Amino acid sequence: MIIVLRPHATPEQIEEVIKEVGILGYEPRPIHGAHQTVIAAIGDETTHHTLESLNVLPQVEGVLRVQKRFKLVSRESHPEDSVIDVDGVKIGGSQFVAMAGPCSVESEEQLLSTARAVKAAGASILRGGAYKPRTSPYEFQGLGREGLRLLDLARRETGLKIITEVLSERDVEHVAAATDILQIGARNAQNFRLLTEAARTGKAILLKRGMSERIEEWLLAAEYILAEGNSNVLFCERGIRTFETYTRNTLDLSAVAIAKKESHLPVIVDPSQGCGRADLVCALCRGAVAMGADGIIVEVHPNPAEAMSDGQQQVDFAGFDALMRDLDPLLAAVGRTR
Ligand code: PEP
Ligand code: MN
């Protein structure tokens, strides 16, 4: 880290900072400029106190970080793209993965018909929430264990892999037993105890970006999972809260490009939560392909008008099939297959 001192810091004040840097476990290397002194602090931030506390001293103008705060997640630690193998489905390689299914698992008929339709259209992973994080406690909260049972049934029948959300630490064990990928939702994006528990299952984890989460915080949330020894992480950009009201959220495609640049982990785009409008889902999927995303997760329902959650943003079977076809020329243009 670099400590920048104020221009009028006295020699005694400079000496005080040099001493503090040593006390905090770093080797201080002062550089005296014509107007200002800076002190380079040499040491490993992961094992030492961070030096940000020095900001409190009146002679300190600022403390600058040289290294990134995320380590295992960063491309520096792993220059090649990571490919996550979800029981034979490879995510992050040349193949573009499509995850699709209803927002919520509602019934056997609803889930199985959707599973068959999305498989026929080219999806390899079935999504469906059994535990739903709803804004109001009076709204449908999901079928819970029955939902997991239906997802398992759909897996057996279609061979699709399963992704479903885990809402609470208490549910990690039984949700992990029933799914191939654990989804951590936007509302739990920085629930670090949940991230740690989910990581310990060894399952692949799709980590949504929180609705007001900075990209660095998102990368650091993933670092919690990797630090637990589980590197099977998929980032998921699902839109952030902005002032815009045309859309439910503002899909931040720049976050996709940044996550791909900063990290070796795959990035998935969720256009459904991303805009909250079925009519825009296809356009956002095109954007996702162009931005270098490794896949999409799309909400699909047999009859969106009757959906028990997020009806306004779910596409029907024909809509999903058309969307997948629409992506083919774009995928070819960026050198990917599906
Ligand atoms: C969902 O996928 O249905 C969902 C609730 O997503 P998010 O956590 O991104 O809001
Ligand atoms: Mn939803």
Short mmCIF file of C-alpha atoms and ligand atoms in Angstrom, two decimals:
data_model
loop_
_atom_site.label_atom_id
_atom_site.label_comp_id
_atom_site.label_asym_id
_atom_site.label_seq_id
_atom_site.Cartn_x
_atom_site.Cartn_y
_atom_site.Cartn_z
CA MET A 1 0.00 0.00 0.00
CA ILE A 2 1.07 3.59 -0.50
CA ILE A 3 0.58 6.25 2.16
CA VAL A 4 0.47 9.76 0.75
CA LEU A 5 1.33 12.50 3.24
CA ARG A 6 0.04 16.06 3.14
CA PRO A 7 2.38 18.63 1.53
CA HIS A 8 3.11 20.40 4.80
CA ALA A 9 3.74 17.36 6.97
CA THR A 10 6.65 18.05 9.33
CA PRO A 11 9.64 15.69 9.60
CA GLU A 12 8.29 14.55 13.02
CA GLN A 13 4.89 13.79 11.52
CA ILE A 14 6.51 11.83 8.68
CA GLU A 15 8.57 9.91 11.23
CA GLU A 16 5.39 9.10 13.17
CA VAL A 17 3.79 7.51 10.10
CA ILE A 18 6.95 5.54 9.28
CA LYS A 19 6.90 4.18 12.84
CA GLU A 20 3.21 3.25 12.66
CA VAL A 21 3.73 1.40 9.37
CA GLY A 22 6.45 -0.68 11.07
CA ILE A 23 4.25 -1.35 14.13
CA LEU A 24 1.46 -2.58 11.84
CA GLY A 25 3.83 -5.17 10.37
CA TYR A 26 4.95 -3.59 7.09
CA GLU A 27 8.33 -2.45 5.93
CA PRO A 28 8.19 1.35 5.36
CA ARG A 29 10.01 2.82 2.35
CA PRO A 30 9.68 6.60 2.34
CA ILE A 31 10.06 8.53 -0.90
CA HIS A 32 10.64 12.24 -0.33
CA GLY A 33 9.42 14.36 -3.24
CA ALA A 34 9.92 18.09 -3.75
CA HIS A 35 6.51 18.89 -2.25
CA GLN A 36 5.24 15.71 -0.68
CA THR A 37 6.40 12.50 0.87
CA VAL A 38 4.87 9.13 0.09
CA ILE A 39 5.59 5.95 2.02
CA ALA A 40 5.46 2.59 0.28
CA ALA A 41 4.45 -0.10 2.77
CA ILE A 42 5.80 -3.52 1.80
CA GLY A 43 3.99 -6.54 3.22
CA ASP A 44 1.21 -9.06 2.74
CA GLU A 45 -2.18 -7.52 3.37
CA THR A 46 -3.81 -10.88 3.84
CA THR A 47 -1.80 -11.58 6.98
CA HIS A 48 -1.42 -8.03 8.29
CA HIS A 49 -3.64 -5.27 9.55
CA THR A 50 -4.74 -3.06 6.64
CA LEU A 51 -3.23 0.40 6.69
CA GLU A 52 -6.47 2.24 5.96
CA SER A 53 -6.64 3.16 9.66
CA LEU A 54 -3.73 5.56 9.03
CA ASN A 55 -6.23 7.84 7.28
CA VAL A 56 -7.13 9.02 10.76
CA LEU A 57 -3.77 10.81 11.18
CA PRO A 58 -3.97 14.52 10.25
CA GLN A 59 -0.73 14.43 8.23
CA VAL A 60 -2.02 11.57 6.00
CA GLU A 61 -3.71 12.62 2.79
CA GLY A 62 -4.67 9.13 1.69
CA VAL A 63 -3.85 5.44 1.71
CA LEU A 64 -3.79 3.79 -1.70
CA ARG A 65 -4.14 0.12 -2.38
CA VAL A 66 -1.76 -1.38 -4.92
CA GLN A 67 -3.03 -4.95 -4.92
CA LYS A 68 -6.61 -6.01 -5.56
CA ARG A 69 -8.62 -7.08 -2.53
CA PHE A 70 -9.87 -10.20 -4.28
CA LYS A 71 -7.17 -12.77 -4.90
CA LEU A 72 -8.38 -16.26 -5.81
CA VAL A 73 -11.13 -14.77 -7.95
CA SER A 74 -8.73 -12.59 -9.90
CA ARG A 75 -7.26 -13.31 -13.29
CA GLU A 76 -3.85 -12.68 -11.82
CA SER A 77 -4.17 -15.86 -9.76
CA HIS A 78 -5.59 -17.83 -12.72
CA PRO A 79 -4.96 -16.26 -16.15
CA GLU A 80 -6.97 -18.83 -18.14
CA ASP A 81 -10.77 -18.88 -18.23
CA SER A 82 -12.07 -21.37 -15.69
CA VAL A 83 -14.41 -24.01 -17.02
CA ILE A 84 -16.88 -25.25 -14.42
CA ASP A 85 -18.01 -28.80 -15.00
CA VAL A 86 -21.55 -29.31 -13.74
CA ASP A 87 -21.90 -33.05 -14.03
CA GLY A 88 -20.84 -33.03 -17.68
CA VAL A 89 -22.20 -29.61 -18.66
CA LYS A 90 -19.19 -27.36 -19.12
CA ILE A 91 -19.66 -23.68 -18.35
CA GLY A 92 -17.08 -21.08 -19.31
CA GLY A 93 -15.56 -22.73 -22.36
CA SER A 94 -16.47 -22.29 -25.99
CA GLN A 95 -19.99 -23.46 -25.31
CA PHE A 96 -22.65 -20.90 -24.41
CA VAL A 97 -24.92 -22.35 -21.75
CA ALA A 98 -28.65 -21.71 -21.55
CA MET A 99 -30.39 -22.14 -18.20
CA ALA A 100 -34.14 -21.75 -18.40
CA GLY A 101 -37.32 -22.50 -16.52
CA PRO A 102 -39.99 -20.90 -14.43
CA CYS A 103 -39.36 -18.26 -11.81
CA SER A 104 -41.11 -20.55 -9.29
CA VAL A 105 -41.83 -24.24 -9.35
CA GLU A 106 -45.64 -24.26 -9.18
CA SER A 107 -46.81 -27.78 -10.07
CA GLU A 108 -45.66 -31.03 -11.65
CA GLU A 109 -47.40 -30.25 -14.91
CA GLN A 110 -46.01 -26.70 -15.06
CA LEU A 111 -42.45 -27.78 -14.33
CA LEU A 112 -42.31 -30.87 -16.50
CA SER A 113 -43.89 -29.21 -19.53
CA THR A 114 -41.43 -26.32 -19.16
CA ALA A 115 -38.50 -28.68 -18.75
CA ARG A 116 -39.38 -30.50 -21.96
CA ALA A 117 -39.89 -27.25 -23.87
CA VAL A 118 -36.65 -25.59 -22.78
CA LYS A 119 -34.71 -28.77 -23.45
CA ALA A 120 -36.14 -28.98 -26.96
CA ALA A 121 -35.15 -25.34 -27.51
CA GLY A 122 -31.55 -26.04 -26.47
CA ALA A 123 -31.29 -25.36 -22.74
CA SER A 124 -29.08 -27.69 -20.74
CA ILE A 125 -29.97 -26.52 -17.24
CA LEU A 126 -33.44 -26.18 -15.73
CA ARG A 127 -34.08 -23.31 -13.35
CA GLY A 128 -36.94 -23.11 -10.87
CA GLY A 129 -37.30 -21.59 -7.43
CA ALA A 130 -38.58 -23.81 -4.63
CA TYR A 131 -37.80 -21.20 -1.97
CA LYS A 132 -38.73 -17.75 -3.20
CA PRO A 133 -37.50 -14.46 -1.75
CA ARG A 134 -40.67 -12.35 -2.09
CA THR A 135 -40.93 -8.71 -1.18
CA SER A 136 -44.23 -9.26 0.63
CA PRO A 137 -44.80 -12.07 3.13
CA TYR A 138 -48.32 -12.47 1.68
CA GLU A 139 -47.02 -13.45 -1.76
CA PHE A 140 -46.34 -17.02 -2.88
CA GLN A 141 -43.22 -18.20 -1.05
CA GLY A 142 -42.53 -21.31 -3.13
CA LEU A 143 -43.34 -24.99 -2.66
CA GLY A 144 -40.24 -25.69 -0.56
CA ARG A 145 -39.37 -29.40 -0.31
CA GLU A 146 -42.16 -30.34 -2.70
CA GLY A 147 -40.59 -27.98 -5.24
CA LEU A 148 -37.25 -29.74 -4.82
CA ARG A 149 -38.91 -33.08 -5.36
CA LEU A 150 -40.45 -31.85 -8.61
CA LEU A 151 -37.09 -30.51 -9.79
CA ASP A 152 -35.60 -33.92 -9.14
CA LEU A 153 -38.41 -35.51 -11.11
CA ALA A 154 -37.73 -33.15 -14.03
CA ARG A 155 -34.03 -33.98 -13.88
CA ARG A 156 -34.73 -37.70 -14.07
CA GLU A 157 -37.18 -37.33 -16.90
CA THR A 158 -35.23 -34.92 -19.09
CA GLY A 159 -31.59 -35.28 -18.05
CA LEU A 160 -31.39 -31.52 -17.59
CA LYS A 161 -29.19 -30.29 -14.75
CA ILE A 162 -30.92 -28.29 -12.04
CA ILE A 163 -30.34 -24.85 -10.56
CA THR A 164 -32.40 -23.61 -7.63
CA GLU A 165 -32.06 -20.89 -5.03
CA VAL A 166 -31.04 -21.48 -1.44
CA LEU A 167 -32.40 -18.74 0.78
CA SER A 168 -31.09 -19.64 4.17
CA GLU A 169 -28.20 -21.38 5.90
CA ARG A 170 -30.75 -23.71 7.45
CA ASP A 171 -31.74 -25.04 4.02
CA VAL A 172 -28.27 -25.48 2.53
CA GLU A 173 -27.95 -29.19 3.18
CA HIS A 174 -31.23 -30.39 1.71
CA VAL A 175 -31.24 -27.92 -1.19
CA ALA A 176 -27.69 -28.94 -2.11
CA ALA A 177 -28.72 -32.59 -2.04
CA ALA A 178 -31.46 -31.88 -4.58
CA THR A 179 -29.68 -29.58 -7.04
CA ASP A 180 -26.65 -29.41 -9.33
CA ILE A 181 -26.10 -25.67 -8.92
CA LEU A 182 -26.96 -23.61 -5.86
CA GLN A 183 -28.28 -20.16 -6.68
CA ILE A 184 -27.51 -17.37 -4.25
CA GLY A 185 -30.02 -14.62 -4.91
CA ALA A 186 -29.56 -10.87 -5.16
CA ARG A 187 -31.03 -10.38 -1.70
CA ASN A 188 -28.44 -12.69 -0.17
CA ALA A 189 -25.53 -11.59 -2.34
CA GLN A 190 -23.51 -10.48 0.66
CA ASN A 191 -24.85 -12.92 3.24
CA PHE A 192 -21.35 -14.17 4.00
CA ARG A 193 -22.37 -16.94 6.38
CA LEU A 194 -24.72 -18.33 3.74
CA LEU A 195 -21.99 -18.06 1.09
CA THR A 196 -19.58 -19.95 3.32
CA GLU A 197 -22.09 -22.70 4.13
CA ALA A 198 -23.04 -23.06 0.47
CA ALA A 199 -19.35 -23.20 -0.50
CA ARG A 200 -18.73 -26.09 1.90
CA THR A 201 -21.15 -28.32 0.00
CA GLY A 202 -18.68 -28.31 -2.92
CA LYS A 203 -21.56 -27.69 -5.33
CA ALA A 204 -21.31 -25.16 -8.14
CA ILE A 205 -22.69 -21.83 -7.01
CA LEU A 206 -24.33 -19.19 -9.17
CA LEU A 207 -23.76 -15.92 -7.35
CA LYS A 208 -26.15 -13.17 -8.31
CA ARG A 209 -25.06 -9.59 -8.05
CA GLY A 210 -26.88 -7.72 -5.31
CA MET A 211 -29.25 -5.02 -6.48
CA SER A 212 -27.07 -2.26 -5.02
CA GLU A 213 -23.79 -4.12 -5.03
CA ARG A 214 -20.65 -2.67 -6.48
CA ILE A 215 -18.65 -4.90 -8.84
CA GLU A 216 -15.77 -5.09 -6.38
CA GLU A 217 -18.15 -6.22 -3.63
CA TRP A 218 -19.56 -8.89 -5.96
CA LEU A 219 -16.05 -10.15 -6.70
CA LEU A 220 -15.25 -10.16 -2.99
CA ALA A 221 -18.43 -12.11 -2.22
CA ALA A 222 -17.18 -14.78 -4.63
CA GLU A 223 -13.82 -14.67 -2.85
CA TYR A 224 -15.63 -15.96 0.27
CA ILE A 225 -16.62 -19.07 -1.67
CA LEU A 226 -13.19 -19.66 -3.21
CA ALA A 227 -11.52 -19.03 0.14
CA GLU A 228 -13.56 -21.98 1.43
CA GLY A 229 -11.90 -24.20 -1.19
CA ASN A 230 -14.78 -24.20 -3.68
CA SER A 231 -13.84 -22.64 -7.00
CA ASN A 232 -17.00 -23.69 -8.84
CA VAL A 233 -18.47 -20.21 -8.96
CA LEU A 234 -20.54 -18.61 -11.71
CA PHE A 235 -21.13 -14.88 -11.56
CA CYS A 236 -24.61 -13.72 -12.50
CA GLU A 237 -25.41 -10.15 -13.51
CA ARG A 238 -29.14 -9.61 -12.93
CA GLY A 239 -29.54 -5.86 -13.07
CA ILE A 240 -29.09 -3.18 -10.48
CA ARG A 241 -31.37 -0.54 -9.02
CA THR A 242 -31.19 2.79 -10.78
CA PHE A 243 -33.47 5.81 -11.23
CA GLU A 244 -34.94 4.26 -14.42
CA THR A 245 -38.58 3.18 -14.28
CA TYR A 246 -39.06 1.71 -17.78
CA THR A 247 -37.36 -1.40 -16.48
CA ARG A 248 -37.51 -3.23 -13.14
CA ASN A 249 -33.70 -3.13 -12.90
CA THR A 250 -30.98 -1.79 -15.17
CA LEU A 251 -29.02 -4.67 -16.65
CA ASP A 252 -25.39 -3.65 -16.27
CA LEU A 253 -23.66 -5.20 -19.25
CA SER A 254 -20.46 -3.32 -18.44
CA ALA A 255 -20.32 -5.46 -15.28
CA VAL A 256 -20.17 -8.53 -17.52
CA ALA A 257 -17.16 -7.17 -19.41
CA ILE A 258 -15.49 -6.08 -16.16
CA ALA A 259 -16.08 -9.40 -14.41
CA LYS A 260 -14.67 -11.23 -17.44
CA LYS A 261 -11.63 -8.98 -17.39
CA GLU A 262 -10.98 -9.10 -13.65
CA SER A 263 -11.84 -12.74 -13.05
CA HIS A 264 -11.32 -16.13 -14.62
CA LEU A 265 -14.75 -17.32 -13.50
CA PRO A 266 -17.70 -17.66 -15.93
CA VAL A 267 -20.32 -14.93 -16.11
CA ILE A 268 -24.00 -15.61 -16.72
CA VAL A 269 -26.61 -12.97 -17.55
CA ASP A 270 -30.15 -12.97 -16.17
CA PRO A 271 -32.13 -10.78 -18.55
CA SER A 272 -35.44 -11.65 -16.84
CA GLN A 273 -34.75 -10.06 -13.45
CA GLY A 274 -32.46 -7.73 -15.40
CA CYS A 275 -35.29 -5.80 -17.03
CA GLY A 276 -38.51 -7.28 -15.64
CA ARG A 277 -40.14 -7.27 -19.10
CA ALA A 278 -40.69 -10.28 -21.33
CA ASP A 279 -40.57 -8.09 -24.44
CA LEU A 280 -36.95 -7.08 -23.76
CA VAL A 281 -35.52 -10.44 -22.76
CA CYS A 282 -34.38 -11.40 -26.26
CA ALA A 283 -32.61 -8.08 -26.90
CA LEU A 284 -30.75 -8.36 -23.58
CA CYS A 285 -29.68 -11.91 -24.40
CA ARG A 286 -28.17 -10.63 -27.63
CA GLY A 287 -26.31 -8.03 -25.61
CA ALA A 288 -25.09 -10.73 -23.24
CA VAL A 289 -23.61 -12.76 -26.10
CA ALA A 290 -21.92 -9.69 -27.55
CA MET A 291 -20.46 -8.71 -24.17
CA GLY A 292 -18.77 -12.08 -23.79
CA ALA A 293 -21.10 -13.69 -21.25
CA ASP A 294 -20.77 -17.46 -20.88
CA GLY A 295 -24.49 -18.08 -20.71
CA ILE A 296 -27.95 -16.88 -19.85
CA ILE A 297 -30.56 -17.78 -17.26
CA VAL A 298 -34.04 -17.05 -18.59
CA GLU A 299 -37.45 -17.32 -16.95
CA VAL A 300 -39.84 -19.41 -19.04
CA HIS A 301 -43.44 -20.29 -18.14
CA PRO A 302 -46.16 -22.24 -20.00
CA ASN A 303 -48.56 -19.34 -19.44
CA PRO A 304 -46.82 -16.25 -18.04
CA ALA A 305 -50.15 -14.49 -17.45
CA GLU A 306 -50.96 -17.12 -14.80
CA ALA A 307 -47.53 -17.31 -13.18
CA MET A 308 -47.41 -17.21 -9.38
CA SER A 309 -44.36 -14.94 -9.46
CA ASP A 310 -42.70 -12.63 -11.99
CA GLY A 311 -45.32 -13.23 -14.71
CA GLN A 312 -44.50 -9.94 -16.43
CA GLN A 313 -40.96 -11.01 -17.26
CA GLN A 314 -41.39 -14.67 -18.19
CA VAL A 315 -41.38 -15.71 -21.83
CA ASP A 316 -43.56 -18.55 -23.09
CA PHE A 317 -42.28 -21.67 -24.86
CA ALA A 318 -42.49 -20.18 -28.36
CA GLY A 319 -40.77 -17.03 -27.14
CA PHE A 320 -37.89 -19.01 -25.67
CA ASP A 321 -37.49 -21.12 -28.77
CA ALA A 322 -37.41 -17.99 -30.96
CA LEU A 323 -34.90 -16.36 -28.62
CA MET A 324 -32.54 -19.32 -28.82
CA ARG A 325 -32.67 -19.33 -32.61
CA ASP A 326 -32.11 -15.62 -32.65
CA LEU A 327 -28.84 -16.05 -30.78
CA ASP A 328 -27.32 -18.58 -33.17
CA PRO A 329 -25.80 -16.16 -35.71
CA LEU A 330 -24.46 -14.01 -32.88
CA LEU A 331 -22.92 -17.01 -31.15
CA ALA A 332 -21.27 -18.00 -34.41
CA ALA A 333 -19.93 -14.46 -34.79
CA VAL A 334 -18.25 -14.57 -31.36
CA GLY A 335 -16.94 -18.10 -31.90
CA ARG A 336 -19.26 -19.93 -29.56
CA THR A 337 -21.62 -22.83 -29.92
CA ARG A 338 -24.59 -23.96 -27.95
C1 PEP B 1 -35.00 -15.36 -9.39
O1 PEP B 1 -34.08 -15.83 -10.07
O2 PEP B 1 -36.18 -15.69 -9.53
C2 PEP B 1 -34.67 -14.30 -8.41
C3 PEP B 1 -35.43 -14.11 -7.35
O3 PEP B 1 -33.55 -13.63 -8.73
P1 PEP B 1 -32.79 -12.41 -7.98
O4 PEP B 1 -32.20 -12.98 -6.73
O5 PEP B 1 -31.79 -12.00 -9.00
O6 PEP B 1 -33.83 -11.34 -7.73
MN MN B 2 -37.96 -14.43 -10.73
#
